[in-house]
Amino acid sequence: MKADTFPRGPFVSFMSPLVCAVLAFVFLLAPLQPSFALEPVNVSENSSAIDLSSAYELRLGQGERLQVTTAPDEEGVVNRIEIRAQGSVTSGNWIVFALANTSDRQLDRLLATPHYRLVNSGIWRPDLGSVRLVAITPSQGFALERQGSAEADLFRITLDPGQVVTYAMELAGDSVPQLTLWEPDAYKDTVNSFTLYEGIVLGISGLLAVFLTIIFVVRGSAMFPAAAALAWAVLFYVGVDFGFIGKITFIQPQDLNFWRAAAEVSIAGTIVVFLYAYLHLNRWNMRYSILVLLWMAGLLVLVGLAFVTPELAAGLARLSFAAAAIFGLLLILVLALGRFDRAILLIPTWMLIVAWAAGAWATATGLLDNDIVQPALGGGLVLIVLLLSFTVLQHAFAGGTPVQGLVSDVERQALALTGAGDAVWDWDVDRDEIYAGPELHASLNYEDKSLNGSPARWFDLLHPHDRDRFKSTLDVVLDHRRGRISQDLRLRAGNGQYHWLTLKARPVIGNDGEVLRCVGTITDVTDKRLAEARLLQNAVQDSLTGMPNRELFMDRVEAALSLAQNGAGIRPTVMLIDVDRFNQINNAMGMSTGDSVLVTLARRMGNLIQAQDCLARINGDQFGLLVLSVTEPEEVAKLAGAITKAIAGPMSFGDQKLVITTSVGVVTWSTDQTSAEEMLRDAELAMFQAKRVGGDRIEPFRLTFRSQQTPDLHMESELRGALDRKELELYFQPIMDLETQRVAGFEALMRWRHPTRGVIAPSQFIPVAEKSGLITQVGLLALEQAAAALKNWQTRLKNESIFVSVNVSARQLLRHDLLADVRGVLSRHQLPASALRLELTESVIMENPEQAGHILTELKNLGAGLSLDDFGTGYSSLAQLMLLPFDTLKIDRSLINRDGSEERPIILRSMVSMAHDLGMSVVAEGAENEHDALELKQLGCKYAQGFLFGEPMSAATALRALEQDKSAKAP
C-alpha cells in the first residue's frame, strides 16, 4: 500500500501535531539536561580534604583519545572536548571528574593518590603499588604539573572564584587505590604527623634486630638466630612500607613492588623458622623437619618468583603467613596441653600474631578502611618482635639455673628418677593402697590416678599367669620383713594390650619391725621385650622367607636322628635343594628379583610338605628339607618329583617369564650316619653330583660319592658355610715408610680360620671363590672389615694418614656395583676416600681394559687410591697400563730377592724412576732384611713391605704395633 494513500483515521489526525510539538520541545531543551554532563564537586575555602573516590567516572579501554562532555560552567554552558594521551605507552584507561570553586577566592589544592595502599590491596596477587597517574588535563588551561613525592602521585590544582573545571586523568593501570583533594597545609600536616611515628617504629625495630643479633652471638641456641632473623625481616618490611628504603636508595617507585614482595616473603619464612627453632620441633618428630624444609624451599622459590611476578610471590607469601599462624596456634596448643613450657610461654605472643594476621586480612580485603590501619599494622609487627624478644630472653638468662645451683641428695635422686623416665611405685601396707606415678599412667594410656588404690585393682589388670606370682612376692615380703622385689610382670593397658613392666622395690620397716610400705620404681620394658623376641626369632628363622634357618634345621635333624637311633620307628630323609644358575638371575634381573624368586619357591615347597616335615633355608639359594611324613623310597621319590615340578612352574616378573630348575640331593638315614652334619654332607655330595651332570636333576646319595667328590666343590660348599659363620678374617701386613721408619699403612690379606683344618691361605680358597662367584661376597667382606679396622686405628691414634690396601679381583672390578660398594663402605665408616687403596694386578685389568679403565676413573674421581700390584710379572702392554689412573706402583717380590744378576738393580732403578716421572709412589714387596731395605731406600723407593717389618697380623695386633711405633718414635 502506498504512503500517500494510507487511510487516516480521526485519532491519527489528532495525534500527529501533538507528537511533533513534543519532539520539538525535547530537542530544544536537550543541551540543558544535567544527566548528560558531570556533576561537579564543590570545593569551599574551609574544605581541607575531599575524598573523590566516589565522585569520578572510570572509563576503561578508551584508547589514546578521550572525548569528554564537561560539567556545566557557572553560566550553564556544556562543552565537548577531546584529550590525547601524553604517555609514550598508554593503558587506554581514564578518570573524569569536575570541581567547582564555590568561594569568592582563588583556591590552591593538591590532588593525591598513593602509590601503595594496603587497604583493599587483595590477598591473591595483591596490588603492590606503582605510579598511578600519568597526566591530568583540565578543560581550561594547561596540563597540571606533577609535584615531587616518592609515596604518591601529587598534582597542584588552582581554581578561580566560581570556576567549574572538568579534569581528565590518564591512568598508568586500571585503578587507583585512593583519590583525595587536599588543602596543601593539611596534606603536609598529615604526612608529617606520621613521620614521627614511623621514625619511632623504625628505631625500635632496628634496636631489636641489633639486640637479638648480639644475643645470638653470646648464646648459641638455635632460637636466637631465628628470632634475630625475624627481627631483621620486620625491619626490612617496615622500611619498605614506610618508604624509608626509597629515601636511602635510588629505587624508583615503580620498582618497589619487588622489594615489597621480598619483604613479605622474608616475614613468612622467618616466622616458620622461629616456630621450628623455638619449639625444638626436630626433637618431636622427623616429619616436622621435613615439612619445614619443604616449606622453606618453597619460600626460596618465591624469592626468585618475585623477580618475575612479584604480585604472585606476595600473594603466596601472605597465604603462607596465614597458614603458619593457624598451624602454629594449633601446634602450640597441643604442646601446651602436654605441659611443654616453651609452648605455654609462647601462647600470648602467638595470639597476637593470629590477631595481627586477622587484622591484615581484614585490611587487605577492604573490611578495614582508614589511613591509620596500615601504619598501625607495621607497629603491630614491631610489637610482636618485642614480645618474642622478651620470651627468648627469658630462656637466654634463666636457662640452666637448676643444674648450676647446689642440690640436696633428695633433690638429686628426684632429678635422676625423672631423667631415667621410671615411675614411682609405692604400696602403703597399713592402708593397703598402691600408688603409681603419672609416667606409668601415660605409658599405659590410663587417666591420672586410675591405677592407684587397692591391690585388688592391680590383680584384675595383671596377666592371669602373673597374678599368683605377684601375690606370692608381696606375701613373702610381709612375712620375712626384708628382701627386695625385682620382678617382671604384664599389666593390661588402656587399649587392652598387655605391657611388660619391671618392678624394683624394697620394704620400709617401722620401729615395731613390721613392714610399713614397699617403695620402688616401675618401668615399662615392652619395647625391650619385643626386641629380645625379635632377636630370638631371627636367631632361628630366616629373615627373608620366615622359614627355619640352618641352625634350627640342623637341630631338628639331630633330634630326628636321635629318635631313629633309639628305635622310635621313624626313618628321616634329608633333601638339599639348590637353585640352578641363581647368580645369573641376580646379575641379570637384580637382587630384589632374586629375593622374590626365593620367597616364591619357599611358598611352593611349603604347600607340598606335611606338618611333621621341616623346610629350611640353608644358604643363599639352598633349601633343606627334613622328611618324616613318608619313609618308603617310592614315596620319597614322588615327593621330590612333586617339589621339582612345582618349582619349575613359570614365574612372571613384569613382561618376563622365568622358569627355575633345581638340583636336588636326597639321602635317607642309615646306621652309619650318626650326626646331622654327616647327613647334610651326604645330601650335599648328591646335590653336587646332580649339578655335575648338568643340573635340573634329582640325585639319590650313593656311598661312591664320598670317594668321588671334587675338592673344589667341597671347598665351595665349605666356603659358603664359612661366609655364613663368619670364619673369614682379614690380616694386615705392615707397609713401612723407608724415610721416617714408621708404619704408613697395611695390606689387607684374607685368612680362613677353618674349624678343623686351621688357617687356610688365600691361595687355596680365592681361586675357588672366583670360579663359584663367591668372590664378590668375599671382596665386600674384605672392604667392610678393612674399613672398620682402619676407622678404629684412626680414632684411637688420632692419625688419619694411615691407609689400608685391599686386593680387588677381576669379577669385582667388572661389576657395576663396585663403585657403590666402595662409596657405601666409606660412608658407613666415615672414612676419607684416600685412606682406602684398591690393589689390582695387570692380568685383572687386561681382561677388559676399556671397562676397567672406566671403573678405575670413577674410583679415582671418588678419591680412592689405586695401586698396580705385581708390576713386572705380566706381559701386557706397558703403554696401555700407563694410561690408567694409578697413583701407586707395587714391585713384585720376585724382583726384590737378590739372585746375583747384574741387571736386577738396573731394572729396579728404571721402574722407580719411571713411576716417579709419572707422579706415582712406589711400594716394594719382599723386603726380607736390612740390606734390602737400605738398597730400596737408595734407589728412591718410598714404601716397602715384607717379613723384615712384620708378618700379617690381626687387627688388634696391628693396633698394638701402631701404638708401639708411635710411642717409640715420639720425641
PDB file of C-alpha atoms in Angstrom, residues 553-554 556-558 560-561 571-577 614 618 623-628 630 636 640 664-669 673 675-684 686-687 699-701:
ATOM      1  CA  PHE A 553      67.238 -77.186  60.701  1.00  0.00           C
ATOM      2  CA  MET A 554      70.350 -78.962  61.963  1.00  0.00           C
ATOM      3  CA  ARG A 556      65.686 -80.764  64.136  1.00  0.00           C
ATOM      4  CA  VAL A 557      67.662 -83.226  62.010  1.00  0.00           C
ATOM      5  CA  GLU A 558      69.740 -84.089  65.071  1.00  0.00           C
ATOM      6  CA  ALA A 560      65.103 -86.872  64.336  1.00  0.00           C
ATOM      7  CA  LEU A 561      68.320 -88.920  64.215  1.00  0.00           C
ATOM      8  CA  ARG A 571      63.455 -93.066  59.130  1.00  0.00           C
ATOM      9  CA  PRO A 572      64.289 -89.443  58.334  1.00  0.00           C
ATOM     10  CA  THR A 573      65.201 -88.292  54.862  1.00  0.00           C
ATOM     11  CA  VAL A 574      67.139 -85.105  54.096  1.00  0.00           C
ATOM     12  CA  MET A 575      66.883 -83.289  50.755  1.00  0.00           C
ATOM     13  CA  LEU A 576      69.242 -80.474  49.755  1.00  0.00           C
ATOM     14  CA  ILE A 577      67.625 -78.321  47.061  1.00  0.00           C
ATOM     15  CA  CYS A 614      60.758 -79.281  58.198  1.00  0.00           C
ATOM     16  CA  ILE A 618      70.326 -73.403  54.457  1.00  0.00           C
ATOM     17  CA  PHE A 623      66.973 -75.173  50.880  1.00  0.00           C
ATOM     18  CA  GLY A 624      66.996 -78.156  53.187  1.00  0.00           C
ATOM     19  CA  LEU A 625      64.028 -80.454  53.691  1.00  0.00           C
ATOM     20  CA  LEU A 626      63.700 -82.945  56.543  1.00  0.00           C
ATOM     21  CA  VAL A 627      61.065 -85.526  55.552  1.00  0.00           C
ATOM     22  CA  LEU A 628      59.387 -87.534  58.310  1.00  0.00           C
ATOM     23  CA  VAL A 630      56.956 -90.619  54.285  1.00  0.00           C
ATOM     24  CA  VAL A 636      60.253 -90.044  48.881  1.00  0.00           C
ATOM     25  CA  ALA A 640      60.997 -84.946  45.401  1.00  0.00           C
ATOM     26  CA  VAL A 664      68.254 -81.992  44.451  1.00  0.00           C
ATOM     27  CA  GLY A 665      70.378 -84.306  46.550  1.00  0.00           C
ATOM     28  CA  VAL A 666      68.469 -86.946  48.586  1.00  0.00           C
ATOM     29  CA  VAL A 667      69.809 -89.034  51.438  1.00  0.00           C
ATOM     30  CA  THR A 668      67.856 -91.386  53.708  1.00  0.00           C
ATOM     31  CA  TRP A 669      69.136 -92.237  57.155  1.00  0.00           C
ATOM     32  CA  GLN A 673      75.174 -91.785  59.727  1.00  0.00           C
ATOM     33  CA  SER A 675      75.091 -86.847  63.069  1.00  0.00           C
ATOM     34  CA  ALA A 676      73.141 -84.188  61.266  1.00  0.00           C
ATOM     35  CA  GLU A 677      76.358 -82.828  59.731  1.00  0.00           C
ATOM     36  CA  GLU A 678      77.033 -86.205  58.092  1.00  0.00           C
ATOM     37  CA  MET A 679      73.534 -86.410  56.639  1.00  0.00           C
ATOM     38  CA  LEU A 680      73.716 -82.892  55.288  1.00  0.00           C
ATOM     39  CA  ARG A 681      77.189 -83.607  53.875  1.00  0.00           C
ATOM     40  CA  ASP A 682      75.924 -86.670  52.048  1.00  0.00           C
ATOM     41  CA  ALA A 683      72.921 -84.754  50.677  1.00  0.00           C
ATOM     42  CA  GLU A 684      75.348 -82.066  49.554  1.00  0.00           C
ATOM     43  CA  ALA A 686      74.427 -85.918  45.942  1.00  0.00           C
ATOM     44  CA  MET A 687      73.402 -82.367  45.021  1.00  0.00           C
ATOM     45  CA  GLU A 699      70.172 -87.462  42.642  1.00  0.00           C
ATOM     46  CA  PRO A 700      69.938 -90.042  45.484  1.00  0.00           C
ATOM     47  CA  PHE A 701      73.048 -90.426  47.603  1.00  0.00           C
TER      48      PHE A 701
END
